[in-house]
JSON list of C-alpha atoms in Angstrom, two decimals:
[
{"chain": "A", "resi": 1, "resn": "UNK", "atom": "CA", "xyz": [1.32, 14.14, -2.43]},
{"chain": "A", "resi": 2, "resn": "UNK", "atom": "CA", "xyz": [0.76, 16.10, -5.78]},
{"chain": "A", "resi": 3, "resn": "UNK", "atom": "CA", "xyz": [-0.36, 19.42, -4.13]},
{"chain": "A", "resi": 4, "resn": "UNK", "atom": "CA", "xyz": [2.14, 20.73, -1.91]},
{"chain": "A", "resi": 5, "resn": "UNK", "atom": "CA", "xyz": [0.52, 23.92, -1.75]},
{"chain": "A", "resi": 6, "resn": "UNK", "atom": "CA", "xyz": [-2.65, 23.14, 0.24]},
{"chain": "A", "resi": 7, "resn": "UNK", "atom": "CA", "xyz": [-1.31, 19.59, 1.69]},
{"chain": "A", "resi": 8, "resn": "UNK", "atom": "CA", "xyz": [-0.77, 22.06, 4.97]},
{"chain": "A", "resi": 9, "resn": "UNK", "atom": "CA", "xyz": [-3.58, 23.21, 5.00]},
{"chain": "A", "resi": 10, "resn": "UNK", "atom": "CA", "xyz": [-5.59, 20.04, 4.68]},
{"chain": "A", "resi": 11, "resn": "UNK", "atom": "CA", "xyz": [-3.23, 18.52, 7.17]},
{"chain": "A", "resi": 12, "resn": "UNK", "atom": "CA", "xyz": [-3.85, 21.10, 9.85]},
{"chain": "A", "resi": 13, "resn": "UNK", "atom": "CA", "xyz": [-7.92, 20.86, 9.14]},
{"chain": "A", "resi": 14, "resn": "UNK", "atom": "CA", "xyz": [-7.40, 17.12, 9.99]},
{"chain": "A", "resi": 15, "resn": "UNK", "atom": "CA", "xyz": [-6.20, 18.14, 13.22]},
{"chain": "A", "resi": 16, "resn": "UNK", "atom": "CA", "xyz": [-9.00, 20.73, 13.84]},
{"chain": "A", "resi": 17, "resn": "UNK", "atom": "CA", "xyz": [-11.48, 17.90, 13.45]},
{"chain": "A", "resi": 18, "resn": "UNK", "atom": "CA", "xyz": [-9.59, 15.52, 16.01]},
{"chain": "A", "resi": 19, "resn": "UNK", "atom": "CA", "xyz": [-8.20, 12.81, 13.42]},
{"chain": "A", "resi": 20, "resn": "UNK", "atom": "CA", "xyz": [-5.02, 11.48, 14.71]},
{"chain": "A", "resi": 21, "resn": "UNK", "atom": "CA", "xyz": [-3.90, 9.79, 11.29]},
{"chain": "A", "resi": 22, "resn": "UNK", "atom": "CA", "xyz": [-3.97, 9.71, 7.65]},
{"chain": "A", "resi": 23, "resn": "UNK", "atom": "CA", "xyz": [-3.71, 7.34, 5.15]},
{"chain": "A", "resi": 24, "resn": "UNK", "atom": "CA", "xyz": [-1.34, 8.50, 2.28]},
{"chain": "A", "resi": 25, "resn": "UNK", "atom": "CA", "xyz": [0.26, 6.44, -0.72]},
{"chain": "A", "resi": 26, "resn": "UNK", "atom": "CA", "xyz": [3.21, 6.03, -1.71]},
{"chain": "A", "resi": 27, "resn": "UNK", "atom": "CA", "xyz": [3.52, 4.33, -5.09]},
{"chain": "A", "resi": 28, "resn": "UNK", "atom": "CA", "xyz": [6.75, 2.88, -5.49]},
{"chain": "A", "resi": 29, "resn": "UNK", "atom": "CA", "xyz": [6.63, 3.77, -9.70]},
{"chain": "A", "resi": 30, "resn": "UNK", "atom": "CA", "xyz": [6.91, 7.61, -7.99]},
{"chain": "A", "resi": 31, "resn": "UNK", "atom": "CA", "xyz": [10.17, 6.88, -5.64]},
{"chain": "A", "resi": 32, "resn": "UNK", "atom": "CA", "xyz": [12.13, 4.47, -7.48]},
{"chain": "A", "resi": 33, "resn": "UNK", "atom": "CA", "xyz": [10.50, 4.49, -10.69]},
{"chain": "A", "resi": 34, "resn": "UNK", "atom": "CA", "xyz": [12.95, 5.44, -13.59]},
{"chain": "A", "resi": 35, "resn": "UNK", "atom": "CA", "xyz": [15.55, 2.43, -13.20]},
{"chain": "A", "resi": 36, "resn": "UNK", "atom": "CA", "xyz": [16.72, 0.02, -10.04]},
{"chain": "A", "resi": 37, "resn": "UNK", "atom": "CA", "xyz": [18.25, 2.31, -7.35]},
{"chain": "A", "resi": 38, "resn": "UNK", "atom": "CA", "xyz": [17.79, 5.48, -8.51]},
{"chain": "A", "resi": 39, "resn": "UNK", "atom": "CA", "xyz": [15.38, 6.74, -5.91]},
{"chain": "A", "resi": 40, "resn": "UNK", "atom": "CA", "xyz": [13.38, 10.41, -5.69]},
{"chain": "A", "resi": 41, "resn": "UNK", "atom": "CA", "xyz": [12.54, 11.39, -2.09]},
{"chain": "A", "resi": 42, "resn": "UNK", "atom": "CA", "xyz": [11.53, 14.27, -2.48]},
{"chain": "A", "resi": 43, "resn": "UNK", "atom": "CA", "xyz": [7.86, 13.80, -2.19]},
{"chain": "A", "resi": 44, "resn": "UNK", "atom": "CA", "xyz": [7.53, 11.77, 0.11]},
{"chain": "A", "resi": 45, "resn": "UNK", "atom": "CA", "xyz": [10.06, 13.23, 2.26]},
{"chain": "A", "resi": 46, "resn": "UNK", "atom": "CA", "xyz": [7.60, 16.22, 2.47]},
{"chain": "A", "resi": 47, "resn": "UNK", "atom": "CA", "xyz": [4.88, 14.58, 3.14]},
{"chain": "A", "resi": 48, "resn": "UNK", "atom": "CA", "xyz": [6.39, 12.36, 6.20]},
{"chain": "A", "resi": 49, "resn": "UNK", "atom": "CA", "xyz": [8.05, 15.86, 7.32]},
{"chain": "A", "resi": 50, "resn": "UNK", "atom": "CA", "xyz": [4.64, 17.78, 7.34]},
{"chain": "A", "resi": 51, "resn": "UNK", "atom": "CA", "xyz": [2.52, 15.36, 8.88]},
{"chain": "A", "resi": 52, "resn": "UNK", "atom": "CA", "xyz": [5.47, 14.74, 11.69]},
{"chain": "A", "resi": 53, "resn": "UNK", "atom": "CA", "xyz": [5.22, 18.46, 12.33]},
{"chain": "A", "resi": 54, "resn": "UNK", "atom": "CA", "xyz": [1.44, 18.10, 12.47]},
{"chain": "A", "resi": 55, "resn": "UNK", "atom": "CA", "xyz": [2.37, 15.43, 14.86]},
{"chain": "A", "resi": 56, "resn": "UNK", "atom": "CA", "xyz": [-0.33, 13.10, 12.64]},
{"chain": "A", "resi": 57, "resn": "UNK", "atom": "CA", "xyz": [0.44, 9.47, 12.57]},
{"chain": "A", "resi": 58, "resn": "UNK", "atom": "CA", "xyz": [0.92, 8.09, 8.80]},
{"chain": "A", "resi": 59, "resn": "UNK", "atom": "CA", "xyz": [-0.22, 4.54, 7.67]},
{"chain": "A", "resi": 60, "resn": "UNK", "atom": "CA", "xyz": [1.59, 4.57, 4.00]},
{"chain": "A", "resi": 61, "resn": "UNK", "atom": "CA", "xyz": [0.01, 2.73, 1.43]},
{"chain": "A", "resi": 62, "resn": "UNK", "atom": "CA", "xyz": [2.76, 0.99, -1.03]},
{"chain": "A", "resi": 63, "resn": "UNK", "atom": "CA", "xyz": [2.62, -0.02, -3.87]},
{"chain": "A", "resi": 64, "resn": "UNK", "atom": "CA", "xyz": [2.51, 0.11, -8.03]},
{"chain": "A", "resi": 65, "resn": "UNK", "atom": "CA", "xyz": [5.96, -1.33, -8.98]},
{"chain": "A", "resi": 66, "resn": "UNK", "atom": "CA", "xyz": [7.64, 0.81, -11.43]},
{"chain": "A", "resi": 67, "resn": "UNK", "atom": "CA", "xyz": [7.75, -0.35, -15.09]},
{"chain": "A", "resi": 68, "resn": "UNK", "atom": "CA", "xyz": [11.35, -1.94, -14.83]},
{"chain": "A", "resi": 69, "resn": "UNK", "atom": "CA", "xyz": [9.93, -4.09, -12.12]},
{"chain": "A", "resi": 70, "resn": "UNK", "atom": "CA", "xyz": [6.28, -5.21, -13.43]},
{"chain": "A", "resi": 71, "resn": "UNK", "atom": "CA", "xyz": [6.86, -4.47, -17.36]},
{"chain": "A", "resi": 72, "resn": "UNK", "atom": "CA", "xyz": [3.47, -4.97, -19.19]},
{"chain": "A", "resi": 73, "resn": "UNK", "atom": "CA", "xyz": [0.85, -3.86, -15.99]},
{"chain": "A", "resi": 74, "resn": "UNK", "atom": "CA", "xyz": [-0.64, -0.79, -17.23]},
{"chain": "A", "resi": 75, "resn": "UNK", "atom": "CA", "xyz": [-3.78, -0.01, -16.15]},
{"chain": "A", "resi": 76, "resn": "UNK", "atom": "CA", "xyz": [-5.84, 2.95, -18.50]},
{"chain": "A", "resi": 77, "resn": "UNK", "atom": "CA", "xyz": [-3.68, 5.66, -18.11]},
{"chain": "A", "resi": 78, "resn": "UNK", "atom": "CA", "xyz": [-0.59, 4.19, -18.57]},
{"chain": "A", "resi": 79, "resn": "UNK", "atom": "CA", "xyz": [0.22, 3.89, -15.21]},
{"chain": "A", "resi": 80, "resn": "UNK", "atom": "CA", "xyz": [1.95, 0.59, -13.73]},
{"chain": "A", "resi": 81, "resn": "UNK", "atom": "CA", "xyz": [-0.43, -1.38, -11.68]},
{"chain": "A", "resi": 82, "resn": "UNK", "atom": "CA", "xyz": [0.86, -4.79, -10.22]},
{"chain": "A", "resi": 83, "resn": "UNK", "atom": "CA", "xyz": [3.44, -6.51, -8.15]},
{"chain": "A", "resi": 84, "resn": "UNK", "atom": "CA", "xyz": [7.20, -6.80, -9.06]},
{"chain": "A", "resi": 85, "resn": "UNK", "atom": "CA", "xyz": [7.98, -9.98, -11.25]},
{"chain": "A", "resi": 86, "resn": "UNK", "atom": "CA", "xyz": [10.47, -10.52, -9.21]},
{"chain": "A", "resi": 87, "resn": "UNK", "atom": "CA", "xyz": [9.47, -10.03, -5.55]},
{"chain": "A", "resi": 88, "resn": "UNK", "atom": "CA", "xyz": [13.33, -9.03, -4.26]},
{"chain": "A", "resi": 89, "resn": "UNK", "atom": "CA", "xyz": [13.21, -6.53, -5.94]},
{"chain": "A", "resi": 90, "resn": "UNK", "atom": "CA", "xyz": [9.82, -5.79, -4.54]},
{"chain": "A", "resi": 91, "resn": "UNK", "atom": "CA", "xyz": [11.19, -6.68, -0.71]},
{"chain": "A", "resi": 92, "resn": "UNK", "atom": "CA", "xyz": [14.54, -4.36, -1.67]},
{"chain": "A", "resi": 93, "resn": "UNK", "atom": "CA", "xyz": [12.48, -1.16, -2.15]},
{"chain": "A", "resi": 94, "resn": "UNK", "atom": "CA", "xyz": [10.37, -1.43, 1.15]},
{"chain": "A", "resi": 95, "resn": "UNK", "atom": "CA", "xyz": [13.80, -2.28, 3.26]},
{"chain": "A", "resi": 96, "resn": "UNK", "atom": "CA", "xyz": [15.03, 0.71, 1.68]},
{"chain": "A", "resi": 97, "resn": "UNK", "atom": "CA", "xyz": [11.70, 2.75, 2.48]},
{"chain": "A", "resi": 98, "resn": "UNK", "atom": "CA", "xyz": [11.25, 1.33, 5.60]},
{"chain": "A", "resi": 99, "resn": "UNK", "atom": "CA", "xyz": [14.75, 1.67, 7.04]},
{"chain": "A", "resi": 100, "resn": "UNK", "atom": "CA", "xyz": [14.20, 5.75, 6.12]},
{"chain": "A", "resi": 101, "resn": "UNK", "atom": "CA", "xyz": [11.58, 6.46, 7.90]},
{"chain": "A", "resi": 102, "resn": "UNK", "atom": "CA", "xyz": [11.45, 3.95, 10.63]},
{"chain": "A", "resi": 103, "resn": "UNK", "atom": "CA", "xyz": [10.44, 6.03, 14.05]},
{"chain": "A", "resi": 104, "resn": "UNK", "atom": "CA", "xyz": [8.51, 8.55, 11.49]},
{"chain": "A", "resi": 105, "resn": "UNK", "atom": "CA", "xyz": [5.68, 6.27, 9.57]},
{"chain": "A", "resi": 106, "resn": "UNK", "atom": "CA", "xyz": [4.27, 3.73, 12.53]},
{"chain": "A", "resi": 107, "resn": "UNK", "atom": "CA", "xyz": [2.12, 1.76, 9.96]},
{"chain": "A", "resi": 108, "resn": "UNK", "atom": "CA", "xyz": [2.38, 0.20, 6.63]},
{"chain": "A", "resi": 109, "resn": "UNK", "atom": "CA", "xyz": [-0.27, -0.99, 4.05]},
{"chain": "A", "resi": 110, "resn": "UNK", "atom": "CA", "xyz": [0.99, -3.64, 1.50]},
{"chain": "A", "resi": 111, "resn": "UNK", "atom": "CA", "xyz": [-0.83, -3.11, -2.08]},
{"chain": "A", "resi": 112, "resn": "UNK", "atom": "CA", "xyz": [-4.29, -1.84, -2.57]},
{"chain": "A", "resi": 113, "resn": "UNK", "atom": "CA", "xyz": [-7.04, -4.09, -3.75]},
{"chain": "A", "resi": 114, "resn": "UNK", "atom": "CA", "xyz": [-5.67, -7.15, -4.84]},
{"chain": "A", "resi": 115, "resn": "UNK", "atom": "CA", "xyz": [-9.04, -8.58, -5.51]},
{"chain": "A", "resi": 116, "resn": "UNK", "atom": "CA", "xyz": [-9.60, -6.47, -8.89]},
{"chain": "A", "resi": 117, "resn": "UNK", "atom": "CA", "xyz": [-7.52, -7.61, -11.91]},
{"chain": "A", "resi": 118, "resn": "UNK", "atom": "CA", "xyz": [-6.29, -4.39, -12.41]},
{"chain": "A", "resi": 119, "resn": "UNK", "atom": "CA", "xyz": [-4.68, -3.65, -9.25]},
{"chain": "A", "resi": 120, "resn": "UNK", "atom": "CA", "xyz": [-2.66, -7.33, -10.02]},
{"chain": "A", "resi": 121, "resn": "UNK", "atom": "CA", "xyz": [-0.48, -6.84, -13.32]},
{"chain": "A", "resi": 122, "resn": "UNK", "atom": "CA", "xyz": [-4.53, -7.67, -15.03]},
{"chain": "A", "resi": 123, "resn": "UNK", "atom": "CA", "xyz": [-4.22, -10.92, -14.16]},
{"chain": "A", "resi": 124, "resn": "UNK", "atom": "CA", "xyz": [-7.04, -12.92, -12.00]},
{"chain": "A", "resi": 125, "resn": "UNK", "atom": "CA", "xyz": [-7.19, -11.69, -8.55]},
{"chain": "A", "resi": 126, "resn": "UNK", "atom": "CA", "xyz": [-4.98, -14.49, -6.57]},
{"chain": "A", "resi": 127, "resn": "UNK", "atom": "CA", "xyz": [-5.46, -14.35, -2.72]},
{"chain": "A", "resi": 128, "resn": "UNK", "atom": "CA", "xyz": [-2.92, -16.84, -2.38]},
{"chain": "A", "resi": 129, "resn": "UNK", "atom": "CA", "xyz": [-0.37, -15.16, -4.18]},
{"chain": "A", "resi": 130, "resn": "UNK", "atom": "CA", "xyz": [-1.10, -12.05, -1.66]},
{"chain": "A", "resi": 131, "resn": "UNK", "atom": "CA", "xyz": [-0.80, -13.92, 0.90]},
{"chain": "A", "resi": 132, "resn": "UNK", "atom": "CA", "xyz": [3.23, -15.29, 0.46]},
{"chain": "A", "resi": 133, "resn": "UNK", "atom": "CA", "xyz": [3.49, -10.99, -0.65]},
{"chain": "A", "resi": 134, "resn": "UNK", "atom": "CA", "xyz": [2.26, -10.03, 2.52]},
{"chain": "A", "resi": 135, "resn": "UNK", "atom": "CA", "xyz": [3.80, -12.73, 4.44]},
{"chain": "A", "resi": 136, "resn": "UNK", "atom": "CA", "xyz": [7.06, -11.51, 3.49]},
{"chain": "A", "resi": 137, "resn": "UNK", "atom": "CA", "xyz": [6.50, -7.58, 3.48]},
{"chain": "A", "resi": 138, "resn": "UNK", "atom": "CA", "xyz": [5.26, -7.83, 6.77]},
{"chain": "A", "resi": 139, "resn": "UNK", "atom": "CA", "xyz": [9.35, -10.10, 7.22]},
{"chain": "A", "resi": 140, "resn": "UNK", "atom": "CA", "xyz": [10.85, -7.85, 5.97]},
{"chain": "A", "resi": 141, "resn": "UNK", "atom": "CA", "xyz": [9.58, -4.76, 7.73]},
{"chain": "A", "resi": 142, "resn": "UNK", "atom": "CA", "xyz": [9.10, -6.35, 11.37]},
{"chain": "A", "resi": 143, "resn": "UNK", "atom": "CA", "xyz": [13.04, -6.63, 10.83]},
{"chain": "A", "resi": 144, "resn": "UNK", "atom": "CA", "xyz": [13.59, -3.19, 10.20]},
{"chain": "A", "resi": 145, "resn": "UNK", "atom": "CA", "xyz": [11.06, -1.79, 12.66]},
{"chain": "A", "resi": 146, "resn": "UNK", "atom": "CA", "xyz": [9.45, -4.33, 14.98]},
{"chain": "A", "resi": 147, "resn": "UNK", "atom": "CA", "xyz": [7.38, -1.74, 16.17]},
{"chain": "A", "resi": 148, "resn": "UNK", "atom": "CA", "xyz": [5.64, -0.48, 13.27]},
{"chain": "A", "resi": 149, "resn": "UNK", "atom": "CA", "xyz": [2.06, -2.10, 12.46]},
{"chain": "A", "resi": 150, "resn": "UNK", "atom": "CA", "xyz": [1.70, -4.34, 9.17]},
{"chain": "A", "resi": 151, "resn": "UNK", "atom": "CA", "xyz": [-1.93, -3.59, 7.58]},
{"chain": "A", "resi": 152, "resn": "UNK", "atom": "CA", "xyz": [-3.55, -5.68, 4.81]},
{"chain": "A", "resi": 153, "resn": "UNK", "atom": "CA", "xyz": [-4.99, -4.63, 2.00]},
{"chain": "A", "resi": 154, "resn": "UNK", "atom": "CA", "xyz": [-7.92, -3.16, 2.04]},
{"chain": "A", "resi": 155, "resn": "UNK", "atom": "CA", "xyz": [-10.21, -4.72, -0.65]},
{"chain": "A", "resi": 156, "resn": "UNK", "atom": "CA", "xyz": [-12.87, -3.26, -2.91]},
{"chain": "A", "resi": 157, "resn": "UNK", "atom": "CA", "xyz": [-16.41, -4.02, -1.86]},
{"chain": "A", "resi": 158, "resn": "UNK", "atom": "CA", "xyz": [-17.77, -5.95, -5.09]},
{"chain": "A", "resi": 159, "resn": "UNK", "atom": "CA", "xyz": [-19.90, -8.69, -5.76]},
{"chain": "A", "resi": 160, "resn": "UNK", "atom": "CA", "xyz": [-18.50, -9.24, -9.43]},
{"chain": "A", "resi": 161, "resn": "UNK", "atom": "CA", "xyz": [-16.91, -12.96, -9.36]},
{"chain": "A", "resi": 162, "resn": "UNK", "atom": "CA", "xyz": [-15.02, -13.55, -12.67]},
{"chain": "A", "resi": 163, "resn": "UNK", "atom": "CA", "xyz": [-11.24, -12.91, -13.52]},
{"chain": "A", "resi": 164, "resn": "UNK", "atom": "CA", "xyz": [-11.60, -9.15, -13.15]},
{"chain": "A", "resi": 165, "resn": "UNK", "atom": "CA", "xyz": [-13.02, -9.05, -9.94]},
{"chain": "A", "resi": 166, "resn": "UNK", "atom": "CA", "xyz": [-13.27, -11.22, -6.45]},
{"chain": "A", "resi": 167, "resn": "UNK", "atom": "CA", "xyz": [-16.29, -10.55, -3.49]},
{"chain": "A", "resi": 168, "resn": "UNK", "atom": "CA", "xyz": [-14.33, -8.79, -1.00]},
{"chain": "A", "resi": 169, "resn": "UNK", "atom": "CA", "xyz": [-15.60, -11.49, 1.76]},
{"chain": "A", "resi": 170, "resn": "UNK", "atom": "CA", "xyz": [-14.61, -14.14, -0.38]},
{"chain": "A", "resi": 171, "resn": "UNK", "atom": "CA", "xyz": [-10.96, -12.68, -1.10]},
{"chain": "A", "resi": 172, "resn": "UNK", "atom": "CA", "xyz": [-10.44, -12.73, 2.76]},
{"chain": "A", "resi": 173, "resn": "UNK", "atom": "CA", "xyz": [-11.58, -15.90, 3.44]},
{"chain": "A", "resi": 174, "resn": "UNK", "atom": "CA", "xyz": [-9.57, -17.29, 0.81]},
{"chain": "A", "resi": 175, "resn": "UNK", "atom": "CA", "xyz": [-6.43, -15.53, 1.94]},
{"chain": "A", "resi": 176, "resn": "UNK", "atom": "CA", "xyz": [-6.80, -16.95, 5.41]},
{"chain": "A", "resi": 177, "resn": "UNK", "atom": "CA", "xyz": [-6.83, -20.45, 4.13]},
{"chain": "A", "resi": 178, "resn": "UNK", "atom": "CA", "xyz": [-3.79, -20.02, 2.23]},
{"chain": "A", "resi": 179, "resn": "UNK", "atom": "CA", "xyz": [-2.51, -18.19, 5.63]},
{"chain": "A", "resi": 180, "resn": "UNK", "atom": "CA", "xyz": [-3.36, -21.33, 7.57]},
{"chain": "A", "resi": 181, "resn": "UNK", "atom": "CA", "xyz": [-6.30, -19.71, 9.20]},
{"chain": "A", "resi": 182, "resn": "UNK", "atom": "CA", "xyz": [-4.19, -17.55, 11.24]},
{"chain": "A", "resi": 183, "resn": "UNK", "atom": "CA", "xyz": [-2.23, -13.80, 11.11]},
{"chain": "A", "resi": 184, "resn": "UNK", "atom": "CA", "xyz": [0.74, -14.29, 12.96]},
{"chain": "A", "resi": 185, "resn": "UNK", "atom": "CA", "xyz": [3.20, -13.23, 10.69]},
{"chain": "A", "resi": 186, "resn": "UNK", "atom": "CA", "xyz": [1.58, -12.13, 8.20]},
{"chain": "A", "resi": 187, "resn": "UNK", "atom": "CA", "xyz": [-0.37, -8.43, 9.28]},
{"chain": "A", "resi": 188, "resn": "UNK", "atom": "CA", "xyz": [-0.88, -6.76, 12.42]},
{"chain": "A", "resi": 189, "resn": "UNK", "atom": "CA", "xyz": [-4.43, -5.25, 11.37]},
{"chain": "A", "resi": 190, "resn": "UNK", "atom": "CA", "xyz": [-6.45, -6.84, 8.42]},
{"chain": "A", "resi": 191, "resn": "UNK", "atom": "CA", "xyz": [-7.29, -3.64, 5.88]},
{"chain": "A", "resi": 192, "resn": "UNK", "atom": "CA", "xyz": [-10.92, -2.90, 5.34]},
{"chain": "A", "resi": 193, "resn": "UNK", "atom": "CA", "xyz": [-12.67, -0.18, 2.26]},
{"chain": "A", "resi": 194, "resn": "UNK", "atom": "CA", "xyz": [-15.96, 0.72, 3.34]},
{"chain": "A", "resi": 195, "resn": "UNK", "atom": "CA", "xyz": [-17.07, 3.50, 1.00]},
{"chain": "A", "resi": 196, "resn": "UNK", "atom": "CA", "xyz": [-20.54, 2.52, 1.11]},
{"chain": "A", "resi": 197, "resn": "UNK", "atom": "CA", "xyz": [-21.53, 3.16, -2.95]},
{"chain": "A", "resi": 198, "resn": "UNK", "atom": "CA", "xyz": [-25.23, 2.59, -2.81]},
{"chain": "A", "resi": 199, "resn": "UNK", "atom": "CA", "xyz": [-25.55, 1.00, 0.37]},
{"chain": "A", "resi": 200, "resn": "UNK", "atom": "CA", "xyz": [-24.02, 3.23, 3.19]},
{"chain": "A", "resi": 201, "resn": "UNK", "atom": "CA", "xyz": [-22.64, 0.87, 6.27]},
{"chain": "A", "resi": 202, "resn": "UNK", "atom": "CA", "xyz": [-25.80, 1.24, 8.15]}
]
């Protein structure tokens, strides 16, 4: 995303080793980030073009609502990390994103680890509350592109359990609940992080 001049490169070495996708972000602060409908493609329209060329399927992370949309969620560096206080306007920027690139991204990630405070405007994590999100992300998208695959968000692997933090397992399982114990309409492919830290997956 941020360095054009070896995202060829790397894209082509993904190829060499036999990987058929890549996971890439799009933060929606980066697109439509300096007021409501004013949008900058030009980023990510590279990055859909190369890795089309590369013919390498894309699963695009969203989100990180701009500051117009989530005002207050900074995390450290002064960068917006939350949901939209107003999820429309939330649902208006994916239609808009999805409808752009539908036949060119076949996958779709909604939010990154909802079960740290940080990553959810610093507020408790709230698998319920990602749960009606993802339910109507996945809506909105499946209307645009029924063939494209809704992904949830992969969690953080933590065993902190306070207002900063929910056990990944325990995220999940509440999110199912609130889900009625079922996916159907709601993801396609539940998200999974698995970076190992200390204790490597085997």
């Amino acid at each position: 995303w941020w360095r054009p001049e070896t995202a060829d490169r790397d894209l082509g070495l993904t190829k060499e080793m036999g990987f058929t996708w890549v996971k890439q972000g799009f933060a929606w602060r980066d697109i439509e980030g300096a007021r409501k409908g004013t949008f900058d493609w030009s980023n990510a329209d590279r990055v859909v073009s190369l890795a089309n060329s590369k013919q390498i399927e894309i699963l695009a992370r969203i989100d990180n609502a701009p500051e117009w949309a989530a005002p207050g969620c900074f995390n450290a560096a002064k960068k917006t990390m939350g949901p939209a206080k107003n999820t429309q306007d939330w649902l208006a920027f994916l239609k808009t994103f999805v409808t752009r690139y539908k036949g060119r991204i076949r996958a779709y990630e909604i939010w990154n680890e909802p079960n740290l405070s940080r990553e959810w405007c610093n507020r408790p994590p709230n698998p319920a509350e990602y749960a009606a999100l993802l339910k109507t992300s996945y809506q909105t998208i499946k209307a645009i592109d029924p063939n494209a695959l809704v992904v949830s968000a992969g969690m953080t692997p933590t065993t902190q359990n306070n207002d900063e933090a929910m056990p990944d397992a325990t995220f999940i399982e509440k999110m199912y609940a609130a889900m009625g114990n079922k996916s159907d309409g709601y993801f396609d492919a539940l998200g999974v992080h698995a970076p190992g830290f200390k204790a490597p997956p085997e």
